[in-house]
Short mmCIF file of N, CA and C and ligand atoms in Angstrom, two decimals:
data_model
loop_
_atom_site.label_atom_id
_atom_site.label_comp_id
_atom_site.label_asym_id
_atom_site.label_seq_id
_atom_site.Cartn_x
_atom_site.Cartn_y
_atom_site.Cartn_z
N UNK A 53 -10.36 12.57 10.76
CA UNK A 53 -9.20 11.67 10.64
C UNK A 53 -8.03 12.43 10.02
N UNK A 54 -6.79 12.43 10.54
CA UNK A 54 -5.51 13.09 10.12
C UNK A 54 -5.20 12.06 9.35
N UNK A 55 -4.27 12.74 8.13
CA UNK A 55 -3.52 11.46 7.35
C UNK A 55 -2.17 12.17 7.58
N UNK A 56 -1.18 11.28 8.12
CA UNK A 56 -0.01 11.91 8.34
C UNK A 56 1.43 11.10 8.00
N UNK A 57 2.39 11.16 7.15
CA UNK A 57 3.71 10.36 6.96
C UNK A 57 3.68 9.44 8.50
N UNK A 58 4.22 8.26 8.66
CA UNK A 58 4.64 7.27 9.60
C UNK A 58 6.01 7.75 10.27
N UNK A 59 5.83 7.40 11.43
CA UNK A 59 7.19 7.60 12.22
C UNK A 59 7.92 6.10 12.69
N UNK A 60 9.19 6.01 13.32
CA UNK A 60 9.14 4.34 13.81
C UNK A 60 8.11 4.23 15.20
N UNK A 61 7.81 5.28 15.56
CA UNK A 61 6.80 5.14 16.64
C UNK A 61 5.57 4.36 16.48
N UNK A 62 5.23 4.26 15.38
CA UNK A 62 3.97 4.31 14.73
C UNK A 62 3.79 2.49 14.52
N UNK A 63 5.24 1.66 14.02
CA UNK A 63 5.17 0.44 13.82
C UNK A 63 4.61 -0.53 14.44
N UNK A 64 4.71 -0.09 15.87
CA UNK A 64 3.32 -1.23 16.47
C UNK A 64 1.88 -1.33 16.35
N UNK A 65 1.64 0.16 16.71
CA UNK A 65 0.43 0.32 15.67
C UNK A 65 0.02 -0.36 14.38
N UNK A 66 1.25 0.08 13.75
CA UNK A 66 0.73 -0.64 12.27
C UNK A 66 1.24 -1.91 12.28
N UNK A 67 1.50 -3.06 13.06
CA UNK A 67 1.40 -4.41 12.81
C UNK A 67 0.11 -4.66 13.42
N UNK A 68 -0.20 -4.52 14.47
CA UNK A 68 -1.81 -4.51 15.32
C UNK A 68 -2.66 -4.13 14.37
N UNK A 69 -2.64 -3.29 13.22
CA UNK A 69 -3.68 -3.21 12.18
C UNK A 69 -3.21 -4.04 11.01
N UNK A 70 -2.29 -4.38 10.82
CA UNK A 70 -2.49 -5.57 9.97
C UNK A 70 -2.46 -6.76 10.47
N UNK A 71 -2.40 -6.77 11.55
CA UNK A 71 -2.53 -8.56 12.22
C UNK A 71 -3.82 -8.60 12.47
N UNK A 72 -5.06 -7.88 12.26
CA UNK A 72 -6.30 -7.63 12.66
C UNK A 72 -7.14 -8.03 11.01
N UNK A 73 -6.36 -7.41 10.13
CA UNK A 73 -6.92 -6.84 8.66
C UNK A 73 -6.46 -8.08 7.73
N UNK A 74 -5.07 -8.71 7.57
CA UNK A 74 -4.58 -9.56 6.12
C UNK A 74 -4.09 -10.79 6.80
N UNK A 75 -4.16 -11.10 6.11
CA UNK A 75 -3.59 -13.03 6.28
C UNK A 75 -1.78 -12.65 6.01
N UNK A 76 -1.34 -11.88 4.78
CA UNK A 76 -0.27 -11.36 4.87
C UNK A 76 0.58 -10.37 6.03
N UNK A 77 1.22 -11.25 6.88
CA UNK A 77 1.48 -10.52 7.91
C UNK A 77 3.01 -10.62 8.52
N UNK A 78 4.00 -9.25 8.86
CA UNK A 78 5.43 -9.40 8.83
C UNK A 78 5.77 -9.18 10.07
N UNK A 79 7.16 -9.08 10.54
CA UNK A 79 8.12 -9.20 11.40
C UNK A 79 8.11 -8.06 11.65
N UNK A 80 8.53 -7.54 13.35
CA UNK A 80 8.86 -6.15 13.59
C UNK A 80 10.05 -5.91 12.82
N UNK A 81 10.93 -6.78 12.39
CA UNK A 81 12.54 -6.32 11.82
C UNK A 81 11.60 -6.13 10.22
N UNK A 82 10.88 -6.81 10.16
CA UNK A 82 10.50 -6.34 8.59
C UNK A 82 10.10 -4.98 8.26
N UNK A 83 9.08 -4.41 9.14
CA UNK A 83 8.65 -3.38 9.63
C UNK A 83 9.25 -1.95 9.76
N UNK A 84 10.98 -2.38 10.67
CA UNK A 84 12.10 -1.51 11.04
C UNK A 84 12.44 -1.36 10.19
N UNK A 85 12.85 -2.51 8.70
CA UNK A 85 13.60 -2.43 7.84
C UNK A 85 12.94 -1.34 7.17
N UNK A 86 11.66 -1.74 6.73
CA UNK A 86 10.79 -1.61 5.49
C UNK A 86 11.21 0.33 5.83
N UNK A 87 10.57 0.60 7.25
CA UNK A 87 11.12 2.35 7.29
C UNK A 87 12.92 2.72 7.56
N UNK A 88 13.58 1.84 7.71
CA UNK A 88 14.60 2.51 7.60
C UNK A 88 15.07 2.87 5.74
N UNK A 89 14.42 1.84 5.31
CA UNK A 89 14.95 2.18 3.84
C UNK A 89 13.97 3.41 3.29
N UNK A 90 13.40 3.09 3.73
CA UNK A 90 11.49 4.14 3.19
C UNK A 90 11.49 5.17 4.12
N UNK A 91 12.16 5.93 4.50
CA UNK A 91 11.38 6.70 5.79
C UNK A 91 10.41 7.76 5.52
N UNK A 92 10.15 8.11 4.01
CA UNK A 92 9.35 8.74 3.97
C UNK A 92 8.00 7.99 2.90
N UNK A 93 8.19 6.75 2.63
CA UNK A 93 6.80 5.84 2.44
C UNK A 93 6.23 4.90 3.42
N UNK A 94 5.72 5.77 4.45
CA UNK A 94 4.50 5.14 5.23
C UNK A 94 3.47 6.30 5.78
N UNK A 95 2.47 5.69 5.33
CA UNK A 95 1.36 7.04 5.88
C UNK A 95 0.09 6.65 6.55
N UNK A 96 0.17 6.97 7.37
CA UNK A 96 -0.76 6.85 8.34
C UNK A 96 -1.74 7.87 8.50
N UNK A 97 -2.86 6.94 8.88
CA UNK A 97 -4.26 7.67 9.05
C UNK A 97 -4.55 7.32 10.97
N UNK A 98 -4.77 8.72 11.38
CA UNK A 98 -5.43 8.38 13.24
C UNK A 98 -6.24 9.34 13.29
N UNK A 99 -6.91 8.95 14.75
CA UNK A 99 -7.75 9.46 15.14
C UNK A 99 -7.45 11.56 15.84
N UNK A 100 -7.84 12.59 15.38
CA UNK A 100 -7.49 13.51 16.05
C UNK A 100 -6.79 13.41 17.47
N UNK A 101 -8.03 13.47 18.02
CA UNK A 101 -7.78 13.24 19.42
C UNK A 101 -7.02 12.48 20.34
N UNK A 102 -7.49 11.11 20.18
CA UNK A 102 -6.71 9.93 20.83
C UNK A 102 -5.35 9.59 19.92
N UNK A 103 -4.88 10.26 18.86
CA UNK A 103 -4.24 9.82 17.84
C UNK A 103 -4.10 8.05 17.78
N UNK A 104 -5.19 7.32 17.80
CA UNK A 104 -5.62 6.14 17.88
C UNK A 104 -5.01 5.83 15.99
N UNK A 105 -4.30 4.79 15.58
CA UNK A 105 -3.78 4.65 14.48
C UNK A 105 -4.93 3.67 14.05
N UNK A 106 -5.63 3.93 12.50
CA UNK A 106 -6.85 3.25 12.21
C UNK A 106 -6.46 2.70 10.71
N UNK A 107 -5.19 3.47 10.19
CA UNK A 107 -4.55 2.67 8.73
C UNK A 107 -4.00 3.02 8.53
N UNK A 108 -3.06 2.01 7.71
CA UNK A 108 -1.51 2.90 7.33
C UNK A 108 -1.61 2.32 5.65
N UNK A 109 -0.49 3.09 5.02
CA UNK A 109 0.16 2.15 3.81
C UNK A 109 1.63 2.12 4.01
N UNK A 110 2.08 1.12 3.42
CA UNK A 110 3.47 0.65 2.98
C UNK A 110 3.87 1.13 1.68
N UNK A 111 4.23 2.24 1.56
CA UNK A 111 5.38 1.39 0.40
C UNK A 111 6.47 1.64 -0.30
N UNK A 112 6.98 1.72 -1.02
CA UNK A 112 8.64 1.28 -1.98
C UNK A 112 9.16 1.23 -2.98
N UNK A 113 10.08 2.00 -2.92
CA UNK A 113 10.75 2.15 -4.81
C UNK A 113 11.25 0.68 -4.99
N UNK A 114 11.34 0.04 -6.02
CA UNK A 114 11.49 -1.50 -6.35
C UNK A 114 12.76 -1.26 -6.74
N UNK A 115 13.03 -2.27 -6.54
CA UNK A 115 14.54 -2.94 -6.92
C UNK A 115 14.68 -2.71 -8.79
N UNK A 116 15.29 -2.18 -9.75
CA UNK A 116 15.65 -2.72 -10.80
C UNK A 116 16.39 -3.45 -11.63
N UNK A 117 16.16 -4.43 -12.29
CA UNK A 117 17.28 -5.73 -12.59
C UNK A 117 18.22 -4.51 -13.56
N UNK A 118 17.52 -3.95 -14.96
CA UNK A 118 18.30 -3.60 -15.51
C UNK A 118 18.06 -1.47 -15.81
N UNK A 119 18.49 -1.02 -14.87
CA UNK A 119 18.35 0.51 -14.59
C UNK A 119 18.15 1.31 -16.03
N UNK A 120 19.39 0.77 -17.00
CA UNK A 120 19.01 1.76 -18.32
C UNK A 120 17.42 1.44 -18.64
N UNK A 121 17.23 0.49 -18.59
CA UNK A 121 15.96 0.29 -19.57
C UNK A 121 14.59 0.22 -18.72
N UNK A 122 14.89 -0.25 -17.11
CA UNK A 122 13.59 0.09 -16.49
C UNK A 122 13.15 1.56 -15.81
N UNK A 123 12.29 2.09 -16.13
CA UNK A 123 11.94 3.26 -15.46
C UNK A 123 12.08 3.46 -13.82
N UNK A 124 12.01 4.32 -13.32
CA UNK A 124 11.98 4.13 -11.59
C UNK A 124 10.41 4.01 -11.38
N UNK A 125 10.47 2.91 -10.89
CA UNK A 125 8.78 2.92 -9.97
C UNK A 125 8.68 2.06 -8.82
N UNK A 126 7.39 2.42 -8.49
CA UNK A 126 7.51 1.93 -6.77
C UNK A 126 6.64 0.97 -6.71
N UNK A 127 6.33 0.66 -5.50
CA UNK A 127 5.40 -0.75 -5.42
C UNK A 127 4.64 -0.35 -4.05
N UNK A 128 3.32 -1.17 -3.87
CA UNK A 128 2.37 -1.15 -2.70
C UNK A 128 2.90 -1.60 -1.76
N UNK A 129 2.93 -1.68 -0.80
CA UNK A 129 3.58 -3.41 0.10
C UNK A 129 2.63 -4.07 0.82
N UNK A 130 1.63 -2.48 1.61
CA UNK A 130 0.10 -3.12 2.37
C UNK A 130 -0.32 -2.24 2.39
N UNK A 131 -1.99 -2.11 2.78
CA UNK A 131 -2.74 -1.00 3.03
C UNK A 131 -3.70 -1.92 3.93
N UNK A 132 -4.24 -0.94 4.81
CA UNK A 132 -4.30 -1.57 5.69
C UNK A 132 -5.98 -0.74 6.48
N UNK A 133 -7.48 -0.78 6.78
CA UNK A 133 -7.91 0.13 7.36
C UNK A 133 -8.50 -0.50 8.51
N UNK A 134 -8.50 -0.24 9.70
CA UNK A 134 -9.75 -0.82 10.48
C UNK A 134 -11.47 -1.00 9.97
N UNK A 135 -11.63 -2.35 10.79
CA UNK A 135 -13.32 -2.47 9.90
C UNK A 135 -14.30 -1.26 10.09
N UNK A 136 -14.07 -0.74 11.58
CA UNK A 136 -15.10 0.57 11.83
C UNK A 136 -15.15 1.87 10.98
N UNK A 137 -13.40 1.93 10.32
CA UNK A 137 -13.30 2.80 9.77
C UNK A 137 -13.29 2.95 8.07
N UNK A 138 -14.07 1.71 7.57
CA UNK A 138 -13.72 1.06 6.51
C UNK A 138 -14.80 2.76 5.60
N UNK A 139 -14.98 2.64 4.31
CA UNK A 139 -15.63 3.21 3.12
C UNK A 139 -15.82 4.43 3.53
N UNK A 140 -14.85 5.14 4.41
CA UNK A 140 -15.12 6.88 4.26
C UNK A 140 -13.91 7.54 3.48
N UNK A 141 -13.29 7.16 2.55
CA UNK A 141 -12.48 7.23 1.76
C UNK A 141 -10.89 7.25 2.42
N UNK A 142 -10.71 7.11 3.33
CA UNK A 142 -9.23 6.74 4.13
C UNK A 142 -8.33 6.36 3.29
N UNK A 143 -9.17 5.02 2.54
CA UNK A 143 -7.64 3.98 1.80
C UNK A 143 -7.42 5.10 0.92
N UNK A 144 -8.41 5.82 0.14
CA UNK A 144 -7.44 6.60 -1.03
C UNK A 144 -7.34 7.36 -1.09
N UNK A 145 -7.58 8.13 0.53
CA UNK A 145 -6.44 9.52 1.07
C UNK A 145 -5.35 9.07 0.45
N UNK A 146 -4.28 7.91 1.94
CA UNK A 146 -3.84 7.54 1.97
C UNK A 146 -2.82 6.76 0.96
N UNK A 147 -3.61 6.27 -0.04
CA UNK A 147 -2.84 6.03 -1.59
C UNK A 147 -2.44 6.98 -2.42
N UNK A 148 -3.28 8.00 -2.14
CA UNK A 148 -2.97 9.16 -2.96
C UNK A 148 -1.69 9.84 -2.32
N UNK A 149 -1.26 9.82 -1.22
CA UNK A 149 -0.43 10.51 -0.23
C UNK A 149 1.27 9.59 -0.61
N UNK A 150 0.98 8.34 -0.83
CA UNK A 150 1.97 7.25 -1.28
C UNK A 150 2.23 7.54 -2.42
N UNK A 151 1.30 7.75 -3.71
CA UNK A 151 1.75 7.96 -5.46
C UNK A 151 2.40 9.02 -5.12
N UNK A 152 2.10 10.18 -4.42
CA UNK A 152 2.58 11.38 -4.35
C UNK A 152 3.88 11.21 -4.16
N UNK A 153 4.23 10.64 -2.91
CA UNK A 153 5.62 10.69 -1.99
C UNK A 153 6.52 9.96 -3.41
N UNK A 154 6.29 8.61 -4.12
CA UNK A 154 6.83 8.11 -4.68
C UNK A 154 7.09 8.43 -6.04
N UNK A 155 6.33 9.55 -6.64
CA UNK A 155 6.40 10.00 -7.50
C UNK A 155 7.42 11.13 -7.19
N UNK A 156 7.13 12.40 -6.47
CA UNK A 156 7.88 13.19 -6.30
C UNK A 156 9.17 13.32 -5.62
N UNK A 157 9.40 12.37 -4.89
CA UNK A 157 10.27 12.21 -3.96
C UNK A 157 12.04 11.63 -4.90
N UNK A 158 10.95 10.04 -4.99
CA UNK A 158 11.83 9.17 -6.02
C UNK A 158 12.04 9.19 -7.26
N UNK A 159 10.37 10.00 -7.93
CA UNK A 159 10.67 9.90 -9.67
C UNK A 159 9.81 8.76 -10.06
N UNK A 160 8.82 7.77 -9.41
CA UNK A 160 8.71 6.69 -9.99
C UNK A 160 7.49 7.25 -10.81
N UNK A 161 7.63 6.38 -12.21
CA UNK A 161 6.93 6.51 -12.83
C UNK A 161 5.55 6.03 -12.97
N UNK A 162 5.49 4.73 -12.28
CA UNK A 162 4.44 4.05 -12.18
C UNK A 162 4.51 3.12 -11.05
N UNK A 163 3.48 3.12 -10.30
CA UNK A 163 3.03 2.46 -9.35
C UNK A 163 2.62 0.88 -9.08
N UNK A 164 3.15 0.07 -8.85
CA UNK A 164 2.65 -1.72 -8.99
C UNK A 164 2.02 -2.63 -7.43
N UNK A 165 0.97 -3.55 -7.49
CA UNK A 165 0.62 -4.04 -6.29
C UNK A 165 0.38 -4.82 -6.49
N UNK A 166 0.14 -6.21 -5.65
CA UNK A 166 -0.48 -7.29 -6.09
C UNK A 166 -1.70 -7.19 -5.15
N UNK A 167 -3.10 -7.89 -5.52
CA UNK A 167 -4.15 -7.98 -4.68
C UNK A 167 -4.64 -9.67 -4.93
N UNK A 168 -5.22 -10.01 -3.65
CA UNK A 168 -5.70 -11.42 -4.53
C UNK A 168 -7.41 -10.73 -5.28
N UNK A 169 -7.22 -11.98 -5.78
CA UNK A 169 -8.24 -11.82 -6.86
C UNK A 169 -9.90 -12.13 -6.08
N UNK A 170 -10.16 -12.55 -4.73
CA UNK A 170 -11.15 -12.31 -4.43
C UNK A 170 -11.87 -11.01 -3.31
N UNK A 171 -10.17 -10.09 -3.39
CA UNK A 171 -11.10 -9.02 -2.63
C UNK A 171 -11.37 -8.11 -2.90
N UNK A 172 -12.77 -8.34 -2.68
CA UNK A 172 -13.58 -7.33 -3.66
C UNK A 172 -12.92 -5.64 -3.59
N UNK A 173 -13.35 -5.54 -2.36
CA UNK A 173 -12.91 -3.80 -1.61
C UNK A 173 -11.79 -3.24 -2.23
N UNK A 174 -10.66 -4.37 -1.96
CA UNK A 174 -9.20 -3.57 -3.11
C UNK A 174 -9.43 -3.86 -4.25
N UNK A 175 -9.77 -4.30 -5.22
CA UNK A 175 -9.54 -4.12 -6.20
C UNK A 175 -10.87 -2.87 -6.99
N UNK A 176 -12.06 -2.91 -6.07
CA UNK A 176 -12.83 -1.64 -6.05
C UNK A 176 -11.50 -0.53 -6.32
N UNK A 177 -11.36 -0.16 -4.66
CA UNK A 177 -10.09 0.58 -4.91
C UNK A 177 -9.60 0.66 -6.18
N UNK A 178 -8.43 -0.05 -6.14
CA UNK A 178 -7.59 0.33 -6.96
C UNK A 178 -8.26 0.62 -8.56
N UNK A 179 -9.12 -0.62 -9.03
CA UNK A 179 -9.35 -0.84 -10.23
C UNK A 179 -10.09 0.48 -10.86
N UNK A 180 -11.28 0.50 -10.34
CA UNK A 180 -12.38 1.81 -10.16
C UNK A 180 -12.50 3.11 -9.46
N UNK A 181 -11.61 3.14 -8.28
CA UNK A 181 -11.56 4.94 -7.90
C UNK A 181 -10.31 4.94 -8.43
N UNK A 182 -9.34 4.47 -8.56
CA UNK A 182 -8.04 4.74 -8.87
C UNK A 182 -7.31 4.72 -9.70
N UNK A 183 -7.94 4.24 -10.92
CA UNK A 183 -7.53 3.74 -12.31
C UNK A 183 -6.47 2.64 -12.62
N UNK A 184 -6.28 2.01 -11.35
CA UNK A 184 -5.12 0.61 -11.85
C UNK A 184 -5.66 0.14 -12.63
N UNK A 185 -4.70 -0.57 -13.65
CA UNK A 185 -4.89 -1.48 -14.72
C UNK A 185 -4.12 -2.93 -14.24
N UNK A 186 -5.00 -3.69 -15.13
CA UNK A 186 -4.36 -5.70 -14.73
C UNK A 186 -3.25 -5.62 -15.40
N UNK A 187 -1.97 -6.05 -14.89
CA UNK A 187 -0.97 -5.87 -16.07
C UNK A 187 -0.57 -7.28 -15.94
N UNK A 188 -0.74 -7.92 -14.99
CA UNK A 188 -0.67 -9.92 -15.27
C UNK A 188 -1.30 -10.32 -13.94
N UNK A 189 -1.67 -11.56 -14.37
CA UNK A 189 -2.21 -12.48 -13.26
C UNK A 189 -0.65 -13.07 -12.99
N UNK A 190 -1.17 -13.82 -11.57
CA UNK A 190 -0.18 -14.53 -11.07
C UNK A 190 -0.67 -16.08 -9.86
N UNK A 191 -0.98 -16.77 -10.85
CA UNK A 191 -1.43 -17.97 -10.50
C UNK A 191 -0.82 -18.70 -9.20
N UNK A 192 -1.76 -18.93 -8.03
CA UNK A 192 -1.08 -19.24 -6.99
C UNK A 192 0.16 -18.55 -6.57
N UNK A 193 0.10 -17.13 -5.88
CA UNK A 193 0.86 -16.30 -5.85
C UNK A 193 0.71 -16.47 -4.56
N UNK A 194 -0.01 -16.76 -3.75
CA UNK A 194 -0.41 -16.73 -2.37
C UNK A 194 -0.12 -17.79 -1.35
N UNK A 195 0.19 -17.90 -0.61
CA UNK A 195 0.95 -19.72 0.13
C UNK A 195 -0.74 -20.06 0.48
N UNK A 196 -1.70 -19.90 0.23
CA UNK A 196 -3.02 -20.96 0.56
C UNK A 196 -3.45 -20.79 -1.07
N UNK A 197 -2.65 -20.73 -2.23
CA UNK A 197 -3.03 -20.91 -3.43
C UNK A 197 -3.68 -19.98 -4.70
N UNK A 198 -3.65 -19.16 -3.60
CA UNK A 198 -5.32 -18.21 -4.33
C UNK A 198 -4.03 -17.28 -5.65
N UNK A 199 -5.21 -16.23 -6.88
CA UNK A 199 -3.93 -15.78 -7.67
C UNK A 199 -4.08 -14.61 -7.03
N UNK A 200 -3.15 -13.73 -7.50
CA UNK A 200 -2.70 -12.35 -7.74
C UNK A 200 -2.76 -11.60 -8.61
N UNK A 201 -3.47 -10.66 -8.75
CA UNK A 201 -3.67 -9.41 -9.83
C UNK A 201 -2.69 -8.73 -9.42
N UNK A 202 -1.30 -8.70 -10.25
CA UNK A 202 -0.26 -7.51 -10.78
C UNK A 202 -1.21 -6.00 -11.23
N UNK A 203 -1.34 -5.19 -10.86
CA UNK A 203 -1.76 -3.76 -11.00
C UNK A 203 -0.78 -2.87 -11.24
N UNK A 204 -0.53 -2.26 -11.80
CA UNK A 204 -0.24 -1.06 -12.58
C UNK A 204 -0.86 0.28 -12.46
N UNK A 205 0.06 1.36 -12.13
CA UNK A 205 -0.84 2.53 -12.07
C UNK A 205 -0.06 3.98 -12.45
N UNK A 206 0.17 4.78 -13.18
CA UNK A 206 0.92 5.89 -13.22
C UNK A 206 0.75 7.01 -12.65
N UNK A 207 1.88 7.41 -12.10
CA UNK A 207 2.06 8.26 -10.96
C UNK A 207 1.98 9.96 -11.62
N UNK A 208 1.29 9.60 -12.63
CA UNK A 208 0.82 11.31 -13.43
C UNK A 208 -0.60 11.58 -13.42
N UNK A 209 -1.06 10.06 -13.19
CA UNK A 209 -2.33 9.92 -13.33
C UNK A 209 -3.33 10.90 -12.24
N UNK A 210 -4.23 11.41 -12.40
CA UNK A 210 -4.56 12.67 -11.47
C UNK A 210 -5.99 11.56 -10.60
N UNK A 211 -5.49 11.50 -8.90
CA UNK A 211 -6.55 10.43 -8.44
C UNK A 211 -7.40 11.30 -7.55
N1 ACO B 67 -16.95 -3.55 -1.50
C1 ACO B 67 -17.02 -2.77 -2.61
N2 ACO B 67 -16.43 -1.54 -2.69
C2 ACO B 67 -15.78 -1.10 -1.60
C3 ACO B 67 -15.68 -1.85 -0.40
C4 ACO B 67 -16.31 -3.12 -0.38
N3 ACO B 67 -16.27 -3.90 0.72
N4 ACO B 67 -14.94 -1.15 0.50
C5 ACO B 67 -14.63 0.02 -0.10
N5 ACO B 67 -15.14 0.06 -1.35
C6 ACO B 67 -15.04 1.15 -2.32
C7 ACO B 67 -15.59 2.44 -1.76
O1 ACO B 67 -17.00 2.49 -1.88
C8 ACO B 67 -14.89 3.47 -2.64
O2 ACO B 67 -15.51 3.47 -3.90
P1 ACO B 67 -15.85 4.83 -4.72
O3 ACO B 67 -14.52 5.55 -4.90
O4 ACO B 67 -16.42 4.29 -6.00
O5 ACO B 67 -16.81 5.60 -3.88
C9 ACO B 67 -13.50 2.85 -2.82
O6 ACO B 67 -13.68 1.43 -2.59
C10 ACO B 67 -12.45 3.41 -1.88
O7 ACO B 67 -12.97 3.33 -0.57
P2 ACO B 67 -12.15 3.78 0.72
O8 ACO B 67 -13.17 4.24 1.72
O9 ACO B 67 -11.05 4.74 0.37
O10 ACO B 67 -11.52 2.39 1.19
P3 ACO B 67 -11.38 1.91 2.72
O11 ACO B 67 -10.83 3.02 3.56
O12 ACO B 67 -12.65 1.29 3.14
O13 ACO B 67 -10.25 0.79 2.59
C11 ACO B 67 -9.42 -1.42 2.12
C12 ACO B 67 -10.28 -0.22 1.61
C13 ACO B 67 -8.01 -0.93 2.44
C14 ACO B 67 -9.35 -2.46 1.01
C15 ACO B 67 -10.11 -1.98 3.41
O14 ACO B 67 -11.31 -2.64 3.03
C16 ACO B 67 -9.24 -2.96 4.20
O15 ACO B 67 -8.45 -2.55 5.06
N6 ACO B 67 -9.39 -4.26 3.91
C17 ACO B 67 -8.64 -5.32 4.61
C18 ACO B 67 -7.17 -5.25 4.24
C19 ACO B 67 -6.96 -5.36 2.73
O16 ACO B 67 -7.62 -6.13 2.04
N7 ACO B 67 -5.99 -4.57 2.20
C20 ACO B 67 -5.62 -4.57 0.77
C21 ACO B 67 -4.77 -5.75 0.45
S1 ACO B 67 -3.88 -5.54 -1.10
C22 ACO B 67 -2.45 -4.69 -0.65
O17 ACO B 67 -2.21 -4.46 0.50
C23 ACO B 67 -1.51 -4.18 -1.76
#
């Protein structure tokens, strides 16, 4: 499996793997947007050969309300793997390839995501190979109710 930065070529691909994978699911203009602002946070994982696209991540330096006092850091937006291709460590190529870009690129200091609180697999991820920490719940964060684990992660941190 290649892990390689996203192109806009790549965006259909990566809605077809998340319209397959999350209940959270966006607009091709969301998509266009998300890489015209990001063009270098999306990374994709395919197949050698067929360059068959099997996961990507999203993601993004955050907005800051107040610049002196907040640090620069970035945020998750999705991650995304096919089921066939699930537990051969892909997602945290792939995450690791994102802290990188967003750390070095932008400067961010620390990394933020929300996950709901019943899936298991990401928060494996993040919590246990990756060292995120809970930095708040977020009660009914989800439009069918469920909460949100706010995660935290620093982009010095060696994953
Ligand atoms: N249950 C428990 N642990 C798991 C599971 C599982 N179902 N799946 C993976 N893990 C563990 C692995 O064993 C590994 O642990 P280790 O480091 O202790 O050995 C760790 O998680 C990382 O495994 P990867 O192989 O890198 O993860 P994978 O490529 O399977 O992708 C992902 C994980 C992205 C969560 C995948 O299951 C998926 O696509 N799920 C559906 C979409 C989804 O839930 N995305 C995350 C939403 S949150 C967000 O987008 C910010």
């Amino acid at each position: 499996v290649n892990c390689r930065p996203g192109t806009f070529l790549d965006l259909i691909s990566m809605q077809n793997c998340n319209l397959t994978n999350l209940p959270e699911n966006y607009s091709m203009r969301f998509y266009l947007y998300h890489y015209l602002v990001n063009p270098e946070m999306i990374q994709i994982a395919e197949l050698p050969h067929s360059h068959k696209v099997i996961g990507y991540v999203m993601s993004r330096m955050q907005e800051r309300n107040n610049i002196q006092k907040e640090p620069p850091y970035g945020g998750i937006t999705s991650v995304s793997i096919l089921r066939t291709y699930r537990k051969m460590g892909i997602a945290h190529r792939l995450m690791r390839c994102a802290h990188r870009a967003m750390g070095e690129i932008y400067g961010a200091e620390y990394v933020s995501l929300h996950v709901r609180e019943t899936n298991t697999a990401a928060k494996h991820l993040y919590l246990k190979t990756m060292g995120y920490h809970l930095h708040e719940p977020h009660i009914e964060y989800y439009a069918d109710g469920e909460t949100a684990y706010e995660l935290h992660c620093s982009t010095k941190r060696e994953l």
